[in-house]
Amino acid sequence: MRTVALGMGVFLLTIVPLVLFVTFDGGSFTVHMILHMGIVAVIAPLLAYGVLGTRLDPSQRVAWMTPVLASVIEMVVVWIWHVPAIRGLADASLQVSMVELLSFLVAGLLLWAVCLRSGPEGEGRLAGTIGLLFTSIHMTLLGVLLALAPRPLYGTGQVSCFGIPLAGIADQQIGGVVMLAVGALSYLAGGVVLLSGLLREGDPMARGEPRC
């Protein structure tokens, strides 16, 4: 199962720079958000699960890192890249956009790896649950701000989203919805899965132990 997850993660990761290169001139924020969410909410958890417990597991190199701290680091990375002035730099340069996506990958992989690791008797799963749920909250907040903003934050002209012309404000709103639909739900689902595993481990019946 982990081999399949790792293979899928690597395959999807190879597609990202190709999509960025093909769509870069369109200037679409929605395309940016699809790539962003694809990295942090799909590719990163697949890779983190695929290398979990191996020598490639990044969480083993930062044993001091807590899930909440990893979540805060990702929050800082994500929010900085969505400051309009910095977003403009990424939109103007393919190289800067690649650096941006790489930073998303590093921050996302670190977060998922730290949240998925657990010690004996499931130690650390509760912290991992909290880390993922906190990430879901700040992803939701940013997605709502982008989707409900009364004016475009990243340019006012028309853009091309996979060949479809969109007004700047519509493009931004769709991008915000993508963040809500993919990002927030992915972290929420991850937190729920960790929490359900923790509850099963604490249930005597689930462990085959008789209840008193």
mmCIF file of C-alpha atoms in Angstrom:
data_model
loop_
_atom_site.group_PDB
_atom_site.id
_atom_site.type_symbol
_atom_site.label_atom_id
_atom_site.label_comp_id
_atom_site.label_asym_id
_atom_site.label_seq_id
_atom_site.Cartn_x
_atom_site.Cartn_y
_atom_site.Cartn_z
ATOM 1 C CA MET A 1 0.000 0.000 0.000
ATOM 2 C CA ARG A 2 2.778 2.421 0.894
ATOM 3 C CA THR A 3 4.662 1.532 -2.273
ATOM 4 C CA VAL A 4 1.568 2.395 -4.313
ATOM 5 C CA ALA A 5 1.148 5.687 -2.442
ATOM 6 C CA LEU A 6 4.797 6.584 -3.017
ATOM 7 C CA GLY A 7 4.571 5.725 -6.706
ATOM 8 C CA MET A 8 1.428 7.804 -7.151
ATOM 9 C CA GLY A 9 3.001 10.722 -5.316
ATOM 10 C CA VAL A 10 6.140 10.653 -7.454
ATOM 11 C CA PHE A 11 4.097 10.344 -10.653
ATOM 12 C CA LEU A 12 1.872 13.302 -9.787
ATOM 13 C CA LEU A 13 4.903 15.329 -8.739
ATOM 14 C CA THR A 14 6.457 14.914 -12.193
ATOM 15 C CA ILE A 15 3.305 16.355 -13.762
ATOM 16 C CA VAL A 16 3.353 19.592 -11.737
ATOM 17 C CA PRO A 17 6.251 21.374 -13.532
ATOM 18 C CA LEU A 18 4.819 20.355 -16.905
ATOM 19 C CA VAL A 19 1.430 21.891 -16.066
ATOM 20 C CA LEU A 20 3.126 25.011 -14.711
ATOM 21 C CA PHE A 21 5.192 25.418 -17.885
ATOM 22 C CA VAL A 22 2.227 24.922 -20.227
ATOM 23 C CA THR A 23 -0.163 27.226 -18.344
ATOM 24 C CA PHE A 24 2.223 29.885 -17.010
ATOM 25 C CA ASP A 25 1.510 32.541 -19.639
ATOM 26 C CA GLY A 26 -2.217 32.384 -18.874
ATOM 27 C CA GLY A 27 -1.693 34.081 -15.507
ATOM 28 C CA SER A 28 -4.538 32.158 -13.872
ATOM 29 C CA PHE A 29 -4.766 32.141 -10.093
ATOM 30 C CA THR A 30 -7.049 29.107 -10.294
ATOM 31 C CA VAL A 31 -4.335 27.105 -12.063
ATOM 32 C CA HIS A 32 -1.866 28.225 -9.403
ATOM 33 C CA MET A 33 -4.234 27.063 -6.679
ATOM 34 C CA ILE A 34 -4.829 23.695 -8.353
ATOM 35 C CA LEU A 35 -1.068 23.116 -8.422
ATOM 36 C CA HIS A 36 -0.684 24.419 -4.862
ATOM 37 C CA MET A 37 -3.424 22.182 -3.471
ATOM 38 C CA GLY A 38 -2.263 19.263 -5.564
ATOM 39 C CA ILE A 39 1.151 19.505 -3.903
ATOM 40 C CA VAL A 40 0.223 20.109 -0.256
ATOM 41 C CA ALA A 41 -3.065 18.189 -0.066
ATOM 42 C CA VAL A 42 -2.507 15.253 -2.436
ATOM 43 C CA ILE A 43 1.152 14.728 -3.345
ATOM 44 C CA ALA A 44 2.646 15.553 0.071
ATOM 45 C CA PRO A 45 0.453 13.100 2.044
ATOM 46 C CA LEU A 46 1.050 10.359 -0.533
ATOM 47 C CA LEU A 47 4.824 10.842 -0.320
ATOM 48 C CA ALA A 48 4.800 11.169 3.475
ATOM 49 C CA TYR A 49 2.788 7.963 3.853
ATOM 50 C CA GLY A 50 4.930 6.185 1.279
ATOM 51 C CA VAL A 51 8.204 6.867 3.121
ATOM 52 C CA LEU A 52 6.775 6.650 6.649
ATOM 53 C CA GLY A 53 9.213 4.866 8.962
ATOM 54 C CA THR A 54 11.944 4.521 6.318
ATOM 55 C CA ARG A 55 15.301 6.281 6.094
ATOM 56 C CA LEU A 56 13.656 8.734 3.678
ATOM 57 C CA ASP A 57 11.102 9.798 6.281
ATOM 58 C CA PRO A 58 11.786 13.529 6.888
ATOM 59 C CA SER A 59 10.195 13.397 10.339
ATOM 60 C CA GLN A 60 13.083 11.216 11.554
ATOM 61 C CA ARG A 61 15.529 14.043 10.840
ATOM 62 C CA VAL A 62 13.533 16.537 12.896
ATOM 63 C CA ALA A 63 12.464 14.482 15.890
ATOM 64 C CA TRP A 64 12.015 17.705 17.868
ATOM 65 C CA MET A 65 9.406 19.027 15.424
ATOM 66 C CA THR A 66 5.824 18.977 16.718
ATOM 67 C CA PRO A 67 2.751 18.770 14.454
ATOM 68 C CA VAL A 68 1.500 22.182 15.555
ATOM 69 C CA LEU A 69 4.886 23.780 14.848
ATOM 70 C CA ALA A 70 4.968 22.116 11.424
ATOM 71 C CA SER A 71 1.465 23.457 10.787
ATOM 72 C CA VAL A 72 2.541 26.971 11.762
ATOM 73 C CA ILE A 73 5.541 26.726 9.416
ATOM 74 C CA GLU A 74 3.294 25.703 6.537
ATOM 75 C CA MET A 75 0.847 28.483 7.396
ATOM 76 C CA VAL A 76 3.633 31.068 7.248
ATOM 77 C CA VAL A 77 4.907 29.704 3.927
ATOM 78 C CA VAL A 78 1.435 29.637 2.364
ATOM 79 C CA TRP A 79 0.328 33.053 3.578
ATOM 80 C CA ILE A 80 3.599 34.751 2.581
ATOM 81 C CA TRP A 81 3.282 33.482 -0.987
ATOM 82 C CA HIS A 82 -0.258 34.880 -1.143
ATOM 83 C CA VAL A 83 0.714 38.407 -0.151
ATOM 84 C CA PRO A 84 -0.207 40.334 -3.347
ATOM 85 C CA ALA A 85 3.286 41.802 -3.898
ATOM 86 C CA ILE A 86 4.994 38.414 -3.515
ATOM 87 C CA ARG A 87 2.294 36.685 -5.537
ATOM 88 C CA GLY A 88 3.077 39.176 -8.290
ATOM 89 C CA LEU A 89 6.737 38.132 -8.298
ATOM 90 C CA ALA A 90 5.757 34.488 -8.752
ATOM 91 C CA ASP A 91 3.287 35.351 -11.512
ATOM 92 C CA ALA A 92 5.988 37.291 -13.366
ATOM 93 C CA SER A 93 8.730 34.645 -13.232
ATOM 94 C CA LEU A 94 8.604 30.944 -14.011
ATOM 95 C CA GLN A 95 11.687 30.403 -11.858
ATOM 96 C CA VAL A 96 10.122 32.126 -8.850
ATOM 97 C CA SER A 97 6.975 30.051 -9.354
ATOM 98 C CA MET A 98 9.084 26.888 -9.264
ATOM 99 C CA VAL A 99 10.703 28.044 -6.008
ATOM 100 C CA GLU A 100 7.228 28.738 -4.638
ATOM 101 C CA LEU A 101 5.944 25.261 -5.473
ATOM 102 C CA LEU A 102 9.112 23.692 -4.065
ATOM 103 C CA SER A 103 8.565 25.537 -0.784
ATOM 104 C CA PHE A 104 4.988 24.242 -0.710
ATOM 105 C CA LEU A 105 6.284 20.699 -1.219
ATOM 106 C CA VAL A 106 8.876 20.967 1.557
ATOM 107 C CA ALA A 107 6.443 22.531 4.036
ATOM 108 C CA GLY A 108 3.626 20.139 3.123
ATOM 109 C CA LEU A 109 5.796 17.023 3.235
ATOM 110 C CA LEU A 110 7.214 18.050 6.600
ATOM 111 C CA LEU A 111 3.747 18.648 8.028
ATOM 112 C CA TRP A 112 2.242 15.367 6.862
ATOM 113 C CA ALA A 113 5.320 13.342 7.865
ATOM 114 C CA VAL A 114 5.370 14.812 11.373
ATOM 115 C CA CYS A 115 1.615 14.383 11.801
ATOM 116 C CA LEU A 116 1.574 10.782 10.552
ATOM 117 C CA ARG A 117 4.410 9.513 12.705
ATOM 118 C CA SER A 118 3.438 7.848 15.973
ATOM 119 C CA GLY A 119 5.292 6.248 18.835
ATOM 120 C CA PRO A 120 4.450 3.139 20.812
ATOM 121 C CA GLU A 121 0.759 2.708 21.649
ATOM 122 C CA GLY A 122 -0.139 5.381 19.097
ATOM 123 C CA GLU A 123 1.725 8.093 20.973
ATOM 124 C CA GLY A 124 1.676 11.308 18.973
ATOM 125 C CA ARG A 125 -1.506 10.641 17.015
ATOM 126 C CA LEU A 126 -3.498 13.131 19.044
ATOM 127 C CA ALA A 127 -0.872 15.798 18.360
ATOM 128 C CA GLY A 128 -0.956 14.857 14.675
ATOM 129 C CA THR A 129 -4.729 15.192 14.659
ATOM 130 C CA ILE A 130 -4.506 18.648 16.205
ATOM 131 C CA GLY A 131 -1.837 19.693 13.706
ATOM 132 C CA LEU A 132 -3.926 18.654 10.701
ATOM 133 C CA LEU A 133 -7.120 20.201 12.063
ATOM 134 C CA PHE A 134 -5.298 23.469 12.752
ATOM 135 C CA THR A 135 -4.009 23.423 9.174
ATOM 136 C CA SER A 136 -7.548 22.842 7.926
ATOM 137 C CA ILE A 137 -8.658 25.930 9.852
ATOM 138 C CA HIS A 138 -6.066 28.302 8.412
ATOM 139 C CA MET A 139 -6.536 26.876 4.906
ATOM 140 C CA THR A 140 -10.276 27.473 5.266
ATOM 141 C CA LEU A 141 -9.694 31.042 6.429
ATOM 142 C CA LEU A 142 -7.455 31.903 3.481
ATOM 143 C CA GLY A 143 -9.808 30.187 1.039
ATOM 144 C CA VAL A 144 -12.778 32.170 2.361
ATOM 145 C CA LEU A 145 -10.849 35.447 2.170
ATOM 146 C CA LEU A 146 -9.914 34.761 -1.447
ATOM 147 C CA ALA A 147 -13.370 33.566 -2.472
ATOM 148 C CA LEU A 148 -15.261 36.444 -0.830
ATOM 149 C CA ALA A 149 -12.861 39.310 -1.545
ATOM 150 C CA PRO A 150 -14.862 42.158 -3.153
ATOM 151 C CA ARG A 151 -12.048 42.975 -5.593
ATOM 152 C CA PRO A 152 -9.211 41.075 -7.278
ATOM 153 C CA LEU A 153 -6.024 40.974 -5.212
ATOM 154 C CA TYR A 154 -3.734 39.646 -7.918
ATOM 155 C CA GLY A 155 -4.405 41.771 -10.991
ATOM 156 C CA THR A 156 -7.489 43.120 -12.709
ATOM 157 C CA GLY A 157 -7.118 41.906 -16.283
ATOM 158 C CA GLN A 158 -8.542 38.850 -17.989
ATOM 159 C CA VAL A 159 -6.688 35.565 -17.544
ATOM 160 C CA SER A 160 -6.731 32.187 -19.241
ATOM 161 C CA CYS A 161 -7.525 29.147 -17.113
ATOM 162 C CA PHE A 162 -6.679 26.066 -19.205
ATOM 163 C CA GLY A 163 -7.762 28.035 -22.278
ATOM 164 C CA ILE A 164 -10.934 29.421 -20.683
ATOM 165 C CA PRO A 165 -10.971 33.246 -20.422
ATOM 166 C CA LEU A 166 -11.900 34.523 -16.960
ATOM 167 C CA ALA A 167 -12.157 37.931 -15.340
ATOM 168 C CA GLY A 168 -9.583 38.491 -12.590
ATOM 169 C CA ILE A 169 -12.126 38.512 -9.757
ATOM 170 C CA ALA A 170 -13.858 35.342 -11.003
ATOM 171 C CA ASP A 171 -10.510 33.590 -11.367
ATOM 172 C CA GLN A 172 -9.557 34.536 -7.811
ATOM 173 C CA GLN A 173 -12.902 33.397 -6.408
ATOM 174 C CA ILE A 174 -12.666 30.027 -8.140
ATOM 175 C CA GLY A 175 -9.144 29.649 -6.768
ATOM 176 C CA GLY A 176 -10.451 30.323 -3.265
ATOM 177 C CA VAL A 177 -13.123 27.667 -3.718
ATOM 178 C CA VAL A 178 -10.458 25.184 -4.875
ATOM 179 C CA MET A 179 -8.523 25.872 -1.675
ATOM 180 C CA LEU A 180 -11.664 25.258 0.370
ATOM 181 C CA ALA A 181 -12.774 22.156 -1.513
ATOM 182 C CA VAL A 182 -9.401 20.423 -1.764
ATOM 183 C CA GLY A 183 -7.064 21.831 0.859
ATOM 184 C CA ALA A 184 -9.301 22.292 3.866
ATOM 185 C CA LEU A 185 -11.120 18.989 3.305
ATOM 186 C CA SER A 186 -7.888 17.026 2.817
ATOM 187 C CA TYR A 187 -6.452 18.150 6.155
ATOM 188 C CA LEU A 188 -9.797 17.689 7.872
ATOM 189 C CA ALA A 189 -10.080 14.150 6.503
ATOM 190 C CA GLY A 190 -6.520 13.380 7.592
ATOM 191 C CA GLY A 191 -7.254 14.633 11.097
ATOM 192 C CA VAL A 192 -10.424 12.564 11.310
ATOM 193 C CA VAL A 193 -8.595 9.414 10.156
ATOM 194 C CA LEU A 194 -5.891 9.900 12.788
ATOM 195 C CA LEU A 195 -8.492 10.575 15.463
ATOM 196 C CA SER A 196 -10.526 7.495 14.548
ATOM 197 C CA GLY A 197 -7.375 5.365 14.756
ATOM 198 C CA LEU A 198 -6.600 6.836 18.157
ATOM 199 C CA LEU A 199 -10.109 6.087 19.394
ATOM 200 C CA ARG A 200 -9.942 2.510 18.107
ATOM 201 C CA GLU A 201 -6.659 1.970 19.932
ATOM 202 C CA GLY A 202 -8.249 3.235 23.128
ATOM 203 C CA ASP A 203 -11.274 0.963 22.780
ATOM 204 C CA PRO A 204 -10.834 -2.324 24.714
ATOM 205 C CA MET A 205 -13.236 -4.097 22.353
ATOM 206 C CA ALA A 206 -11.192 -2.956 19.329
ATOM 207 C CA ARG A 207 -8.094 -4.491 20.949
ATOM 208 C CA GLY A 208 -9.941 -7.675 21.826
ATOM 209 C CA GLU A 209 -9.922 -6.921 25.540
ATOM 210 C CA PRO A 210 -12.995 -7.581 27.691
ATOM 211 C CA ARG A 211 -14.818 -4.604 29.169
ATOM 212 C CA CYS A 212 -15.127 -4.503 32.926
#
